[in-house]
Each structure stands twice: as structure tokens, then as C-alpha cells.
Amino acid sequence: QVQLVESGGGLVQAGGSLRLSCVASKLTFSNVDMGWFRQAPGKEREFVGTISWNGLRTDYADSVKGRFSISRDNAKNTVFLQMNSLKPEDTAVYYCAAGNYGSRISRYDYWGQGTQVTVSS
């Protein structure tokens, strides 16, 4: 069974940085596009960013453009989300997902359990 495991979340002050990782197993990782989403309390899950299977294409939500960056290491079955200049409104559970490049939740077939990111003001 495909498994995606996120890590790297935690508590950080506004303006700080975090790097999230997501390790995939039971998946031909180098063949799939990956995405990051987040869900804040009482809100719907929203798109953060996506990266193509070969890492050559990325796209981001307007709210994180210029602050967040996605990369991947296919040799380690891992996708990363580098988050800089964090704001309190970035507080959410962050999920990685495997599927097809894009911003819609429906394009992704597999999801991790999520990692909590809390940004204090």
C-alpha cells in the first residue's frame, strides 16, 4: 500500500523558516507529480504548491509565492517544502500528495497524514 509520511513541522515564530519532508513508499516516485496542501482549523484544505515528476515544473498558490519552494530528490523518494518568511496565517496541517500536477485536490490519488505547522506572532 502506498504510504506518504510527512515530517518537519513544528512551532516557529513569524518570520522564521521550516522545511517539510515527505517520504513515499510502495510508489514509483520518479513517475508521479507531487503536491503540498494545507488545512487550517475550520477551513477547507487548500493548495500550496506542486512539482512535476522530474522537478522541472513547479507552481504555487499566490499566498505563498516567493516564500515557499518545492523540490524533490527522486533517489530518496522524497519531496520537500521549504517555507521562509512564515506568517501566522500559514498555521495549518500540511499534507503531501501524489498524483497529477496541478492545484485541484481531485488530481491527487494518495495523501499523507499531515504535519502540524504553527506560526506564532
PDB file of C-alpha atoms in Angstrom:
ATOM      1  CA  GLN A   1       0.000   0.000   0.000  1.00  0.00           C
ATOM      2  CA  VAL A   2       1.292   3.438  -0.951  1.00  0.00           C
ATOM      3  CA  GLN A   3       2.483   5.429   2.018  1.00  0.00           C
ATOM      4  CA  LEU A   4       3.382   9.106   2.282  1.00  0.00           C
ATOM      5  CA  VAL A   5       4.909  10.281   5.549  1.00  0.00           C
ATOM      6  CA  GLU A   6       5.425  13.966   6.273  1.00  0.00           C
ATOM      7  CA  SER A   7       7.835  15.369   8.831  1.00  0.00           C
ATOM      8  CA  GLY A   8       9.462  18.630   9.809  1.00  0.00           C
ATOM      9  CA  GLY A   9       6.503  20.506  11.205  1.00  0.00           C
ATOM     10  CA  GLY A  10       6.607  22.383  14.474  1.00  0.00           C
ATOM     11  CA  LEU A  11       6.284  25.716  16.202  1.00  0.00           C
ATOM     12  CA  VAL A  12       8.120  28.707  14.744  1.00  0.00           C
ATOM     13  CA  GLN A  13       7.973  32.449  15.225  1.00  0.00           C
ATOM     14  CA  ALA A  14       6.718  34.718  12.487  1.00  0.00           C
ATOM     15  CA  GLY A  15       9.479  35.431  10.009  1.00  0.00           C
ATOM     16  CA  GLY A  16      11.109  32.084  10.627  1.00  0.00           C
ATOM     17  CA  SER A  17      11.604  29.080   8.377  1.00  0.00           C
ATOM     18  CA  LEU A  18      10.737  25.409   8.305  1.00  0.00           C
ATOM     19  CA  ARG A  19      11.492  22.630   5.883  1.00  0.00           C
ATOM     20  CA  LEU A  20       8.945  19.881   5.498  1.00  0.00           C
ATOM     21  CA  SER A  21       9.791  16.491   4.055  1.00  0.00           C
ATOM     22  CA  CYS A  22       7.565  13.794   2.636  1.00  0.00           C
ATOM     23  CA  VAL A  23       8.895  10.297   2.046  1.00  0.00           C
ATOM     24  CA  ALA A  24       6.999   7.974  -0.276  1.00  0.00           C
ATOM     25  CA  SER A  25       6.993   4.202  -0.276  1.00  0.00           C
ATOM     26  CA  LYS A  26       5.358   1.497  -2.409  1.00  0.00           C
ATOM     27  CA  LEU A  27       5.235   4.035  -5.221  1.00  0.00           C
ATOM     28  CA  THR A  28       7.241   4.596  -8.390  1.00  0.00           C
ATOM     29  CA  PHE A  29       8.105   8.002  -7.063  1.00  0.00           C
ATOM     30  CA  SER A  30      10.031   9.230 -10.097  1.00  0.00           C
ATOM     31  CA  ASN A  31       6.927   8.766 -12.245  1.00  0.00           C
ATOM     32  CA  VAL A  32       4.493  10.838 -10.217  1.00  0.00           C
ATOM     33  CA  ASP A  33       3.892  14.504  -9.705  1.00  0.00           C
ATOM     34  CA  MET A  34       3.656  15.694  -6.126  1.00  0.00           C
ATOM     35  CA  GLY A  35       1.732  18.370  -4.329  1.00  0.00           C
ATOM     36  CA  TRP A  36       1.550  20.113  -0.986  1.00  0.00           C
ATOM     37  CA  PHE A  37      -1.712  21.234   0.558  1.00  0.00           C
ATOM     38  CA  ARG A  38      -2.685  22.658   3.912  1.00  0.00           C
ATOM     39  CA  GLN A  39      -5.736  22.849   6.107  1.00  0.00           C
ATOM     40  CA  ALA A  40      -6.265  25.375   8.873  1.00  0.00           C
ATOM     41  CA  PRO A  41      -8.809  24.812  11.654  1.00  0.00           C
ATOM     42  CA  GLY A  42     -12.324  25.414  10.393  1.00  0.00           C
ATOM     43  CA  LYS A  43     -11.180  25.882   6.816  1.00  0.00           C
ATOM     44  CA  GLU A  44     -11.119  23.753   3.712  1.00  0.00           C
ATOM     45  CA  ARG A  45      -7.957  22.084   2.507  1.00  0.00           C
ATOM     46  CA  GLU A  46      -6.135  24.377   0.104  1.00  0.00           C
ATOM     47  CA  PHE A  47      -3.419  24.098  -2.491  1.00  0.00           C
ATOM     48  CA  VAL A  48       0.095  25.215  -1.573  1.00  0.00           C
ATOM     49  CA  GLY A  49       2.273  24.025  -4.439  1.00  0.00           C
ATOM     50  CA  THR A  50       3.014  21.291  -6.927  1.00  0.00           C
ATOM     51  CA  ILE A  51       6.086  19.825  -8.618  1.00  0.00           C
ATOM     52  CA  SER A  52       6.356  17.685 -11.727  1.00  0.00           C
ATOM     53  CA  TRP A  53       7.820  14.185 -11.700  1.00  0.00           C
ATOM     54  CA  ASN A  54      11.192  15.402 -12.939  1.00  0.00           C
ATOM     55  CA  GLY A  55      11.288  18.540 -10.828  1.00  0.00           C
ATOM     56  CA  LEU A  56      11.357  20.852 -13.838  1.00  0.00           C
ATOM     57  CA  ARG A  57       7.964  22.444 -13.269  1.00  0.00           C
ATOM     58  CA  THR A  58       6.582  23.983 -10.127  1.00  0.00           C
ATOM     59  CA  ASP A  59       3.564  26.092  -9.338  1.00  0.00           C
ATOM     60  CA  TYR A  60       2.432  27.794  -6.159  1.00  0.00           C
ATOM     61  CA  ALA A  61      -0.566  29.384  -4.582  1.00  0.00           C
ATOM     62  CA  ASP A  62      -0.418  33.166  -4.731  1.00  0.00           C
ATOM     63  CA  SER A  63      -0.388  33.315  -0.938  1.00  0.00           C
ATOM     64  CA  VAL A  64       2.978  31.527  -0.748  1.00  0.00           C
ATOM     65  CA  LYS A  65       4.721  32.608  -3.943  1.00  0.00           C
ATOM     66  CA  GLY A  66       8.166  33.992  -3.260  1.00  0.00           C
ATOM     67  CA  ARG A  67       8.220  32.493   0.252  1.00  0.00           C
ATOM     68  CA  PHE A  68       7.767  28.744  -0.266  1.00  0.00           C
ATOM     69  CA  SER A  69       9.728  26.444  -2.533  1.00  0.00           C
ATOM     70  CA  ILE A  70       9.160  22.814  -3.517  1.00  0.00           C
ATOM     71  CA  SER A  71      11.914  20.425  -4.528  1.00  0.00           C
ATOM     72  CA  ARG A  72      12.339  16.695  -4.783  1.00  0.00           C
ATOM     73  CA  ASP A  73      15.000  14.007  -4.601  1.00  0.00           C
ATOM     74  CA  ASN A  74      13.844  11.056  -6.679  1.00  0.00           C
ATOM     75  CA  ALA A  75      16.741   8.918  -5.498  1.00  0.00           C
ATOM     76  CA  LYS A  76      15.392   9.238  -1.949  1.00  0.00           C
ATOM     77  CA  ASN A  77      11.679   9.155  -2.801  1.00  0.00           C
ATOM     78  CA  THR A  78      11.346  12.481  -1.023  1.00  0.00           C
ATOM     79  CA  VAL A  79       9.674  15.791  -1.740  1.00  0.00           C
ATOM     80  CA  PHE A  80      10.441  18.926   0.253  1.00  0.00           C
ATOM     81  CA  LEU A  81       8.615  22.130   1.080  1.00  0.00           C
ATOM     82  CA  GLN A  82      10.913  24.947   2.130  1.00  0.00           C
ATOM     83  CA  MET A  83       8.919  27.625   3.923  1.00  0.00           C
ATOM     84  CA  ASN A  84      10.504  31.007   4.575  1.00  0.00           C
ATOM     85  CA  SER A  85       9.178  34.267   5.996  1.00  0.00           C
ATOM     86  CA  LEU A  86       6.428  32.384   7.749  1.00  0.00           C
ATOM     87  CA  LYS A  87       3.309  34.219   8.847  1.00  0.00           C
ATOM     88  CA  PRO A  88       0.708  33.330  11.476  1.00  0.00           C
ATOM     89  CA  GLU A  89      -1.777  32.711   8.666  1.00  0.00           C
ATOM     90  CA  ASP A  90       0.460  29.861   7.449  1.00  0.00           C
ATOM     91  CA  THR A  91      -0.558  27.901  10.545  1.00  0.00           C
ATOM     92  CA  ALA A  92      -2.162  24.662   9.359  1.00  0.00           C
ATOM     93  CA  VAL A  93      -1.726  20.949   8.961  1.00  0.00           C
ATOM     94  CA  TYR A  94       0.376  20.398   5.854  1.00  0.00           C
ATOM     95  CA  TYR A  95      -0.204  17.405   3.628  1.00  0.00           C
ATOM     96  CA  CYS A  96       1.792  15.975   0.772  1.00  0.00           C
ATOM     97  CA  ALA A  97       0.020  14.194  -2.038  1.00  0.00           C
ATOM     98  CA  ALA A  98       0.981  12.059  -5.034  1.00  0.00           C
ATOM     99  CA  GLY A  99      -0.809  12.175  -8.346  1.00  0.00           C
ATOM    100  CA  ASN A 100      -1.022  14.617 -11.231  1.00  0.00           C
ATOM    101  CA  TYR A 101       0.470  18.088 -11.446  1.00  0.00           C
ATOM    102  CA  GLY A 102      -1.967  20.796 -10.564  1.00  0.00           C
ATOM    103  CA  SER A 103      -3.837  22.647  -7.867  1.00  0.00           C
ATOM    104  CA  ARG A 104      -7.026  20.631  -7.577  1.00  0.00           C
ATOM    105  CA  ILE A 105      -7.369  18.126  -4.771  1.00  0.00           C
ATOM    106  CA  SER A 106      -9.037  15.709  -7.173  1.00  0.00           C
ATOM    107  CA  ARG A 107      -5.824  15.357  -9.193  1.00  0.00           C
ATOM    108  CA  TYR A 108      -4.099  13.501  -6.381  1.00  0.00           C
ATOM    109  CA  ASP A 109      -4.567   9.837  -5.574  1.00  0.00           C
ATOM    110  CA  TYR A 110      -2.551   9.386  -2.399  1.00  0.00           C
ATOM    111  CA  TRP A 111      -2.234  11.524   0.701  1.00  0.00           C
ATOM    112  CA  GLY A 112      -0.079  11.632   3.778  1.00  0.00           C
ATOM    113  CA  GLN A 113      -1.341  12.001   7.333  1.00  0.00           C
ATOM    114  CA  GLY A 114      -0.134  15.566   7.654  1.00  0.00           C
ATOM    115  CA  THR A 115       2.266  17.510   9.844  1.00  0.00           C
ATOM    116  CA  GLN A 116       1.316  20.471  12.011  1.00  0.00           C
ATOM    117  CA  VAL A 117       2.906  23.846  11.390  1.00  0.00           C
ATOM    118  CA  THR A 118       2.219  26.581  13.913  1.00  0.00           C
ATOM    119  CA  VAL A 119       3.498  30.125  13.411  1.00  0.00           C
ATOM    120  CA  SER A 120       3.358  32.398  16.432  1.00  0.00           C
ATOM    121  CA  SER A 121       3.121  36.162  16.139  1.00  0.00           C
TER     122      SER A 121
END
